[in-house]
Amino acid sequence: MSRWCACLTADDPAGQVAAMGGRPLPTRPGHHALGLLDGPGAAEGPYRAGDVYAIGEVTLHNAPELRARLGSAGAEDIPGDCPDGELLLRAYVTFGAAGLAAADGMFALAIVERDELVLVRDHMGARTLFHARAGTGERAAWAASTSLRALQRWPALDTGLHLPAVRSFLTFAYLPGRETLLRGIHEVLPGRCVRLKADGSTVEETYWEPAEAVDERPAPEHARELRELLESATARRLPVAEPVGVLLSGGVDSSLVTALAAKLHDQAVRSYSISFGGDAPNELAYSGLVAAHCHTEHQILTVPGEAVAARLPETVALLDSPVGDPLTVPNLMLAEAVAADGMSVVLNGEGGDPVFGGPKNLPMLIHELLREEAGVDSRARAYVDSYRKCHADLPVLLTPGVLAELADAPPVTDLLAPYLEQGRMSGLLNQLLHTNLRTKGAHHILTKVERITASQGLEGRAPLFDRAVVDHAFRVPPRLKLAGTSEKWILKEAVRDLLPPTIVDRPKSGMRVPVQQWLDGPLRELGHDLLLGRSARARGLFREDTIRSWLRREGTLLPRQGGKLWLVLTLELWLRSFEVGT
């Protein structure tokens, strides 16, 4: 298991790779070097196609189709055991960006092409990829990696805490764009091919982006086609000749993936659900019903608050960018349970909401009807407000010094505006889904799943984020996705025969996590020590009086204090793990 790093510099590129913790790999001589890093990941290489080299973390779900396309283009015979990374490189060399667009999978690839370093991230953003530049002009140097820690170790880079990213994290509970919490380090966006040039310049090419192409066929035809695509997406993600795990919450998304896996797989299907024990709310009756209906081997994992308190620091440290999701520790414990059962692949139902119209869209549509101010800015502000995280509290949460430094920074709404304006999507619902897919989907859901599952030697795969499924979703008329107040209507119609009506027609409630109970109980001491301790005070991000008030559950912030404290606590743990000051 490993990750990768790469350098483009005239100053000892192999030495720069070694300084980041990498083991330099043999390639042709030049101002570049590729290396493998110790750590959880799927990196392999180097791959070669002619004079072009690459290294990557690549899992293709349509390798046979890609191999056939290369063959029809007259490419030399490709051995059946050709690694996925080499196959993707050959597709790029043969077809250019169109070869990347034709691939379907999870990948982060670095390609050495002439005097350039080309970075490629998969369509949806299942795997992360970062880059940084040191120097300018003839003295410019580039480094890239799937590990943020590796770039942080790069001696040529003068980095530190990036305050605008702090504000973004407190607003969204993740970082929704190119920015990271480390100054000078940027994330490659999904569906992009970024060329890093020796003179310090960059060229970004979009090889795939969701596009609206509304098809007015009758609803039954859309449902039939969607069902075929869902079956294909699930089948292509099933492991060969081994059992598969499925994370089953009891909602329609995870339930349909469970049902399809049980229908299509020729090996055992094992489902896993979470319980928080005691009197905590749960959906075990629904997940149990689905497990019995699909005849899966079902396991319920109880996650006590004491385990969350004990394992939160290590879990946060696994993430290249923090995610303020209280399910991170339960997700890790689920991954451990799946790995302990000897499986290498675990499926999940992530993707139904951002692709087919889940919660958060109705409030935005109501706002659109009632808003007095026209324009994208008003819509973006409403989207930010709908998150109900810490954005409204920033004036009393951040210290005056931090607020002063942020005064001239671009507003967080700039991160949303490209998706919420008339362009690729004409209607508001599709604009919202595009926003959800490209922000929360790519920078929260998929990356969290990938890093946590990879830490246990697993691949977490999400059939609902399949490229063909997403393309179809933007062909479905919006009225069939949000039908009145029925969310994800077309998705439910496509799988209605697979599941009990109780599952298909139930309203989404989400996993109700007892965050406040944890903060008042097993996390109380950790929260006080971290947020009021010497390190946090020295960093000077947060006003101590506000933190103390939140910890005492004072003021008008209830009942969402727990979620806000969770964000601050997660951020502090991440900053400590990466040893980031101001």
XYZ file of C-alpha atoms in Angstrom:
582
model
C 0.000 0.000 0.000
C 1.434 3.378 -0.958
C 0.776 6.830 -2.348
C 2.878 8.803 -4.809
C 4.721 12.088 -5.247
C 6.390 13.790 -8.214
C 8.702 16.739 -8.877
C 9.501 18.936 -11.858
C 12.623 20.978 -11.145
C 16.119 21.575 -12.504
C 17.501 21.197 -8.976
C 17.947 17.478 -8.222
C 14.368 16.236 -8.746
C 15.098 12.781 -7.293
C 16.493 14.443 -4.178
C 13.340 16.544 -3.870
C 11.202 13.392 -4.071
C 13.344 11.771 -1.381
C 12.988 14.870 0.815
C 9.192 14.440 0.658
C 9.590 10.881 1.903
C 9.351 9.210 -1.498
C 11.391 6.416 -3.068
C 12.501 7.724 -6.494
C 11.606 5.465 -9.428
C 13.525 4.965 -12.680
C 12.311 7.042 -15.642
C 14.071 8.730 -18.558
C 16.619 11.433 -17.595
C 15.258 14.937 -17.213
C 14.068 17.580 -14.790
C 11.490 15.301 -13.244
C 11.223 12.471 -10.742
C 8.447 10.137 -9.631
C 8.320 8.381 -6.289
C 6.281 6.054 -4.093
C 5.390 7.003 -0.519
C 4.695 4.725 2.396
C 1.097 4.976 3.562
C -2.386 3.723 2.759
C -3.107 3.983 -0.931
C -3.089 2.149 -4.252
C -0.124 3.814 -5.965
C 1.858 1.898 -8.574
C 4.367 2.719 -11.274
C 6.198 3.821 -13.169
C 4.125 3.063 -16.238
C 5.435 3.720 -19.722
C 3.905 4.335 -23.139
C 6.595 5.301 -25.636
C 8.529 8.226 -24.181
C 5.773 9.079 -21.713
C 5.946 7.917 -18.089
C 3.359 7.987 -15.317
C 2.660 7.041 -11.747
C -0.768 6.843 -10.191
C -3.418 5.470 -7.920
C -5.751 3.993 -10.525
C -8.755 1.670 -10.325
C -10.725 1.353 -13.563
C -14.273 0.007 -13.626
C -14.416 -0.241 -17.429
C -10.988 -1.641 -18.284
C -12.331 -4.106 -20.911
C -14.145 -1.327 -22.778
C -11.084 0.932 -22.661
C -8.854 -1.916 -23.901
C -11.276 -2.578 -26.773
C -11.312 1.100 -27.731
C -7.531 1.149 -27.853
C -7.562 -1.978 -30.000
C -10.007 -0.489 -32.478
C -7.713 2.533 -32.781
C -4.864 0.269 -33.871
C -2.965 0.268 -30.603
C -0.504 -2.562 -30.091
C -1.742 -5.673 -28.324
C -2.336 -4.992 -24.662
C -1.730 -7.910 -22.317
C -4.662 -9.040 -20.201
C -2.714 -8.372 -17.023
C -1.930 -4.785 -18.013
C -2.238 -2.645 -14.832
C -5.089 -0.154 -14.767
C -2.632 2.730 -14.499
C -0.775 1.706 -17.647
C -4.071 1.237 -19.484
C -5.175 4.751 -18.528
C -1.792 6.155 -19.627
C -2.112 4.419 -23.001
C -5.598 5.848 -23.435
C -4.208 9.322 -22.741
C -1.280 8.913 -25.144
C -3.567 7.549 -27.883
C -6.635 9.770 -27.502
C -5.529 12.701 -25.329
C -8.170 14.162 -23.020
C -10.848 12.094 -24.787
C -9.089 8.969 -23.511
C -9.384 10.222 -19.953
C -13.050 11.054 -20.471
C -13.682 7.519 -21.765
C -12.294 5.976 -18.576
C -14.531 5.203 -15.628
C -13.017 4.733 -12.222
C -11.082 6.233 -9.364
C -7.721 7.721 -10.286
C -5.068 10.316 -9.568
C -2.300 10.198 -12.159
C 0.964 12.105 -12.758
C 2.281 11.967 -16.323
C 5.758 13.024 -17.443
C 5.292 14.332 -20.973
C 8.221 16.140 -22.586
C 9.176 18.915 -20.138
C 5.759 19.015 -18.410
C 4.203 17.286 -15.444
C 0.552 16.511 -16.229
C -1.832 15.857 -13.327
C -5.131 14.024 -13.851
C -7.944 13.537 -11.339
C -10.922 11.258 -11.969
C -14.323 12.507 -13.116
C -16.006 12.597 -9.677
C -13.035 13.197 -7.376
C -12.831 9.815 -5.658
C -9.073 10.209 -5.219
C -7.327 13.388 -4.151
C -4.412 15.126 -5.833
C -2.444 18.211 -4.729
C 0.292 20.391 -6.191
C 2.530 23.288 -5.114
C 5.042 25.618 -6.711
C 8.254 27.042 -5.300
C 10.074 29.879 -7.036
C 9.175 31.651 -10.277
C 10.351 31.820 -13.877
C 13.500 29.838 -14.628
C 13.837 28.967 -10.945
C 10.306 27.571 -10.665
C 9.875 24.089 -9.237
C 6.755 21.960 -8.996
C 5.793 19.157 -6.649
C 2.636 17.058 -6.697
C 1.309 14.235 -4.586
C -1.766 12.339 -3.502
C -0.568 13.062 0.053
C -0.833 16.539 1.529
C 1.710 15.571 4.190
C 4.303 14.839 1.528
C 3.960 18.323 0.046
C 4.100 19.812 3.517
C 7.528 18.143 3.907
C 8.866 19.605 0.636
C 11.826 21.779 1.733
C 11.473 24.192 -1.194
C 7.975 25.229 -0.099
C 7.394 27.925 2.496
C 3.930 27.023 3.730
C 1.739 27.701 6.732
C -1.899 28.134 7.684
C -4.148 29.475 4.918
C -6.758 31.552 6.754
C -9.357 31.782 3.938
C -9.524 27.983 4.038
C -10.251 28.116 7.769
C -13.240 30.316 7.016
C -14.392 27.972 4.236
C -14.146 24.924 6.482
C -16.169 26.585 9.226
C -18.772 27.533 6.619
C -19.186 24.197 4.827
C -17.588 21.580 7.163
C -15.197 20.730 4.294
C -13.141 22.624 1.701
C -15.199 22.931 -1.498
C -12.602 23.903 -4.108
C -8.919 24.182 -4.949
C -7.843 25.657 -1.628
C -6.307 23.669 1.203
C -5.492 24.634 4.764
C -1.811 24.865 3.805
C -0.716 28.058 2.091
C 0.605 27.509 -1.422
C -0.796 23.987 -1.826
C -3.761 23.535 -4.153
C -6.055 20.645 -4.982
C -6.704 19.487 -8.539
C -10.421 19.628 -9.267
C -12.210 16.478 -10.481
C -12.528 15.990 -14.209
C -9.470 18.163 -14.793
C -6.099 17.717 -16.478
C -3.565 20.262 -15.166
C -0.256 20.852 -16.984
C 2.567 22.114 -14.796
C 5.212 23.808 -16.948
C 8.888 24.357 -16.318
C 8.460 28.151 -16.403
C 6.055 28.017 -13.438
C 2.855 28.448 -15.468
C -0.096 26.088 -15.599
C -2.750 25.133 -18.123
C -5.969 23.508 -16.923
C -8.155 21.473 -19.249
C -11.593 20.117 -18.357
C -11.948 16.674 -19.887
C -15.380 15.995 -18.339
C -18.025 18.061 -16.624
C -21.711 17.244 -16.094
C -23.831 18.785 -18.820
C -27.577 19.286 -18.998
C -29.291 17.584 -21.931
C -32.907 17.223 -20.821
C -34.711 14.370 -22.549
C -38.523 14.618 -22.455
C -39.175 10.893 -22.848
C -41.888 9.415 -20.607
C -40.958 8.676 -17.002
C -41.140 4.846 -17.391
C -38.506 4.978 -20.125
C -36.176 7.058 -17.969
C -36.713 4.671 -15.063
C -35.904 1.624 -17.222
C -32.722 3.166 -18.583
C -31.653 4.299 -15.128
C -32.222 0.796 -13.763
C -29.973 -0.665 -16.476
C -27.266 1.871 -15.691
C -27.494 1.196 -11.948
C -27.158 -2.530 -12.520
C -24.168 -1.996 -14.796
C -22.515 0.423 -12.359
C -22.939 -1.980 -9.458
C -21.806 -5.036 -11.415
C -18.617 -3.300 -12.551
C -17.736 -2.448 -8.954
C -18.159 -5.951 -7.577
C -14.913 -7.799 -6.797
C -14.107 -10.964 -8.717
C -14.467 -14.296 -6.895
C -14.686 -12.874 -3.398
C -17.375 -11.597 -1.006
C -18.320 -7.954 -0.978
C -19.331 -5.672 1.872
C -22.067 -3.050 1.722
C -22.568 -0.200 4.172
C -26.307 -0.261 4.859
C -28.008 2.607 6.675
C -31.572 1.646 5.741
C -32.142 4.652 3.488
C -33.161 4.124 -0.128
C -29.669 4.782 -1.550
C -27.722 2.226 0.473
C -30.672 -0.168 0.306
C -30.810 -0.194 -3.499
C -27.052 -0.784 -3.694
C -27.444 -3.686 -1.257
C -30.297 -5.141 -3.293
C -28.410 -4.830 -6.571
C -25.270 -6.369 -5.091
C -27.296 -9.289 -3.744
C -28.953 -9.758 -7.124
C -25.810 -9.503 -9.252
C -22.968 -10.939 -7.190
C -22.038 -14.609 -7.336
C -20.380 -14.472 -3.913
C -21.583 -13.649 -0.414
C -22.856 -10.121 0.268
C -22.289 -8.890 3.800
C -24.070 -5.767 5.037
C -22.994 -3.539 7.919
C -24.982 -1.034 9.968
C -24.193 1.320 12.853
C -25.809 1.617 16.253
C -24.878 4.235 18.823
C -26.317 2.115 21.624
C -28.582 3.021 24.513
C -31.422 5.393 23.728
C -29.742 7.003 20.716
C -32.015 7.252 17.651
C -31.294 4.637 15.003
C -32.593 3.169 11.760
C -31.797 -0.446 12.570
C -35.367 -1.570 11.903
C -35.045 -0.338 8.310
C -31.569 -1.731 7.699
C -32.598 -5.027 9.269
C -35.631 -5.186 7.002
C -33.447 -4.649 3.927
C -30.867 -7.210 5.064
C -33.586 -9.816 5.576
C -35.235 -8.939 2.255
C -31.933 -9.257 0.384
C -30.676 -12.261 2.382
C -27.353 -10.645 3.260
C -25.075 -11.642 6.116
C -25.825 -8.705 8.368
C -23.725 -7.214 11.147
C -24.582 -4.328 13.485
C -21.617 -2.425 14.860
C -22.205 -0.555 18.121
C -20.166 2.645 18.401
C -20.103 3.977 21.985
C -19.185 7.578 22.679
C -16.079 6.431 24.545
C -14.751 4.868 21.334
C -15.401 8.088 19.425
C -13.480 10.096 22.042
C -10.571 7.651 22.044
C -10.247 7.398 18.268
C -11.183 10.837 16.986
C -7.602 12.209 16.829
C -6.271 9.276 14.774
C -9.286 9.392 12.465
C -8.960 13.111 11.744
C -5.247 12.572 11.052
C -6.107 10.187 8.188
C -7.717 12.988 6.162
C -5.727 15.249 3.826
C -8.329 17.935 4.429
C -10.565 17.908 7.506
C -14.200 16.881 7.263
C -16.514 18.067 10.026
C -18.619 14.929 9.881
C -19.320 13.184 13.223
C -19.565 9.875 11.346
C -15.821 9.740 10.620
C -14.966 7.484 13.578
C -17.974 5.185 12.990
C -16.935 5.036 9.308
C -13.436 3.960 10.338
C -14.764 1.308 12.684
C -17.032 -0.021 9.931
C -14.047 -0.195 7.571
C -12.135 -2.149 10.208
C -15.015 -4.601 10.569
C -15.225 -5.139 6.806
C -11.458 -5.633 6.522
C -11.487 -8.034 9.477
C -13.972 -10.178 7.554
C -11.403 -10.560 4.789
C -12.932 -8.349 2.110
C -11.119 -5.938 -0.193
C -14.129 -4.009 -1.547
C -16.985 -2.304 0.255
C -19.865 -0.630 -1.587
C -21.858 2.333 -0.300
C -24.959 4.278 -1.257
C -23.281 7.684 -1.402
C -24.321 9.854 -4.327
C -28.092 9.611 -4.363
C -28.635 13.032 -2.805
C -26.200 15.157 -4.854
C -27.047 13.376 -8.116
C -30.825 12.878 -7.944
C -32.170 15.636 -5.724
C -32.062 14.868 -2.029
C -32.513 17.193 0.964
C -31.525 20.897 0.913
C -33.047 21.520 -2.494
C -36.572 22.348 -1.320
C -35.436 25.226 0.935
C -33.399 26.661 -1.929
C -36.323 26.388 -4.339
C -38.591 28.160 -1.848
C -35.965 30.884 -1.460
C -35.914 31.296 -5.233
C -39.647 31.961 -5.236
C -39.515 34.479 -2.404
C -36.184 36.261 -2.830
C -36.305 39.988 -3.529
C -32.716 40.325 -4.740
C -31.857 38.978 -8.181
C -28.553 37.512 -9.236
C -26.185 34.667 -8.473
C -24.794 36.298 -5.309
C -28.158 36.147 -3.542
C -28.587 32.509 -4.505
C -25.057 31.649 -3.321
C -25.641 33.378 0.037
C -28.841 31.379 0.508
C -26.927 28.181 -0.253
C -24.309 29.073 2.377
C -27.027 29.889 4.919
C -28.696 26.538 4.259
C -25.626 24.731 5.617
C -26.270 26.161 9.084
C -22.669 25.596 10.195
C -20.509 28.376 11.665
C -20.679 30.986 8.902
C -23.087 33.298 10.730
C -20.998 32.948 13.902
C -17.656 33.948 12.371
C -17.799 37.550 13.689
C -17.967 36.264 17.273
C -15.998 33.044 16.789
C -12.838 34.290 15.065
C -10.476 36.683 16.822
C -10.298 40.312 15.663
C -6.828 39.731 14.207
C -8.022 36.853 12.049
C -11.089 38.800 10.918
C -8.860 41.704 9.922
C -6.649 39.419 7.817
C -9.722 37.992 6.110
C -11.259 41.385 5.357
C -9.923 41.505 1.780
C -10.232 37.802 1.021
C -12.753 36.781 -1.676
C -16.124 35.773 -0.184
C -16.897 32.073 0.224
C -19.813 32.505 -2.178
C -17.241 32.781 -4.990
C -16.709 29.020 -4.580
C -20.352 28.391 -5.514
C -21.066 31.033 -8.142
C -19.723 29.064 -11.158
C -22.330 26.356 -10.555
C -25.295 28.568 -9.639
C -25.315 30.817 -12.683
C -26.933 30.195 -16.041
C -24.506 28.135 -18.042
C -24.161 24.384 -18.245
C -27.424 24.020 -16.306
C -30.460 26.111 -17.194
C -32.793 25.301 -14.281
C -32.224 25.915 -10.594
C -32.596 22.287 -9.486
C -29.893 21.090 -11.873
C -27.705 24.008 -10.835
C -28.088 22.927 -7.211
C -27.310 19.309 -8.060
C -24.268 20.412 -10.054
C -23.126 22.446 -7.055
C -23.668 19.547 -4.657
C -21.836 17.119 -6.927
C -18.820 19.364 -7.468
C -18.499 20.614 -3.881
C -19.795 18.251 -1.226
C -19.619 15.180 -3.445
C -16.013 15.665 -4.529
C -14.538 17.317 -1.444
C -16.435 15.712 1.408
C -18.242 12.473 0.596
C -15.898 10.721 -1.798
C -12.602 11.841 -0.306
C -13.659 10.919 3.236
C -14.736 7.461 2.122
C -11.547 6.914 0.113
C -9.074 7.889 2.828
C -10.866 5.987 5.604
C -11.349 2.788 3.598
C -7.810 2.935 2.187
C -6.442 3.073 5.739
C -7.773 -0.476 6.171
C -6.613 -1.798 2.809
C -10.107 -1.502 1.315
C -11.561 0.163 -1.736
C -14.789 2.015 -1.035
C -16.833 2.121 -4.237
C -19.947 4.205 -4.906
C -22.164 2.989 -7.798
C -24.412 6.074 -7.613
C -21.412 8.269 -8.486
C -20.895 6.287 -11.695
C -20.172 8.586 -14.624
C -22.909 7.141 -16.850
C -25.432 7.330 -13.992
C -24.572 10.995 -13.450
C -24.803 11.762 -17.157
C -28.270 10.170 -17.213
C -29.352 12.145 -14.145
C -28.819 15.377 -16.068
C -30.907 14.040 -18.951
C -33.863 13.368 -16.652
C -36.296 16.323 -16.512
C -36.063 18.069 -13.125
C -39.761 17.409 -12.416
C -38.971 13.664 -12.350
C -36.179 14.094 -9.815
C -38.063 16.362 -7.443
C -41.710 15.452 -8.051
C -43.693 17.834 -5.895
C -42.181 17.211 -2.487
C -41.024 13.664 -3.344
C -37.229 13.731 -3.532
C -35.250 11.423 -5.840
C -38.529 10.265 -7.405
C -37.033 8.774 -10.581
C -34.390 6.891 -8.601
C -37.073 5.345 -6.409
C -39.157 4.373 -9.435
C -36.149 2.666 -11.007
C -35.705 0.307 -8.041
C -39.249 0.017 -6.704
C -39.472 -3.697 -7.507
C -36.215 -4.426 -5.653
C -37.181 -3.187 -2.203
C -40.123 -3.183 0.225
C -42.424 -0.131 -0.169
C -41.586 0.846 3.422
C -38.006 1.530 2.288
C -38.729 3.118 -1.072
C -41.395 5.529 0.148
C -40.000 6.519 3.529
C -38.823 10.125 3.905
C -35.107 10.635 4.340
C -34.146 11.192 7.975
C -30.394 10.771 7.834
C -28.123 9.230 10.420
C -28.960 10.964 13.708
C -25.640 11.153 15.510
C -25.649 11.970 19.267
C -22.991 14.659 18.971
C -24.176 16.746 21.909
C -24.277 13.679 24.148
C -20.679 12.903 23.198
C -19.567 16.485 23.851
C -21.297 16.520 27.216
C -19.923 13.085 28.118
C -16.843 11.214 26.854
C -15.594 14.104 24.701
C -16.038 16.766 27.352
C -12.510 16.600 28.727
C -10.873 16.335 25.313
C -12.908 19.270 24.014
C -11.978 21.532 26.903
C -8.302 20.548 26.811
C -7.984 21.079 23.059
C -10.077 24.179 22.501
C -8.954 26.054 25.610
C -5.425 24.641 25.750
C -2.092 26.319 25.171
C -1.773 25.271 21.527
C -5.170 26.676 20.536
C -4.547 29.906 22.436
C -1.155 30.321 20.772
C -2.652 29.807 17.328
C -5.087 32.645 18.046
C -7.909 31.606 15.715
C -10.858 31.544 18.094
C -12.205 33.850 20.758
C -11.919 32.083 24.081
C -15.087 33.646 25.479
C -17.150 32.251 22.607
C -15.646 28.774 22.953
C -16.312 28.781 26.707
C -19.896 29.895 26.124
C -20.469 27.128 23.581
C -18.935 24.517 25.869
C -21.327 25.638 28.626
C -24.225 25.500 26.134
C -25.091 29.127 26.763
C -26.774 31.688 24.539
C -29.116 31.384 21.596
C -27.165 28.810 19.603
C -29.027 25.744 20.814
C -29.795 23.192 19.533
C -26.994 23.378 16.933
C -24.173 24.115 19.355
C -22.968 20.537 19.256
C -22.452 20.544 15.503
C -20.590 23.843 15.626
C -18.319 22.695 18.421
C -17.662 19.533 16.449
C -16.353 21.625 13.551
C -14.024 23.627 15.758
C -12.803 20.505 17.540
C -12.172 18.689 14.248
C -10.226 21.645 12.885
C -8.070 21.901 16.009
C -7.279 18.169 15.895
C -6.348 18.381 12.210
C -4.100 21.397 12.737
C -2.336 19.620 15.574
C -1.894 16.477 13.524
C -0.287 18.457 10.703
C 1.584 20.691 13.184
C 0.206 23.830 11.575
C 0.592 27.158 13.331
C -0.397 30.577 12.044
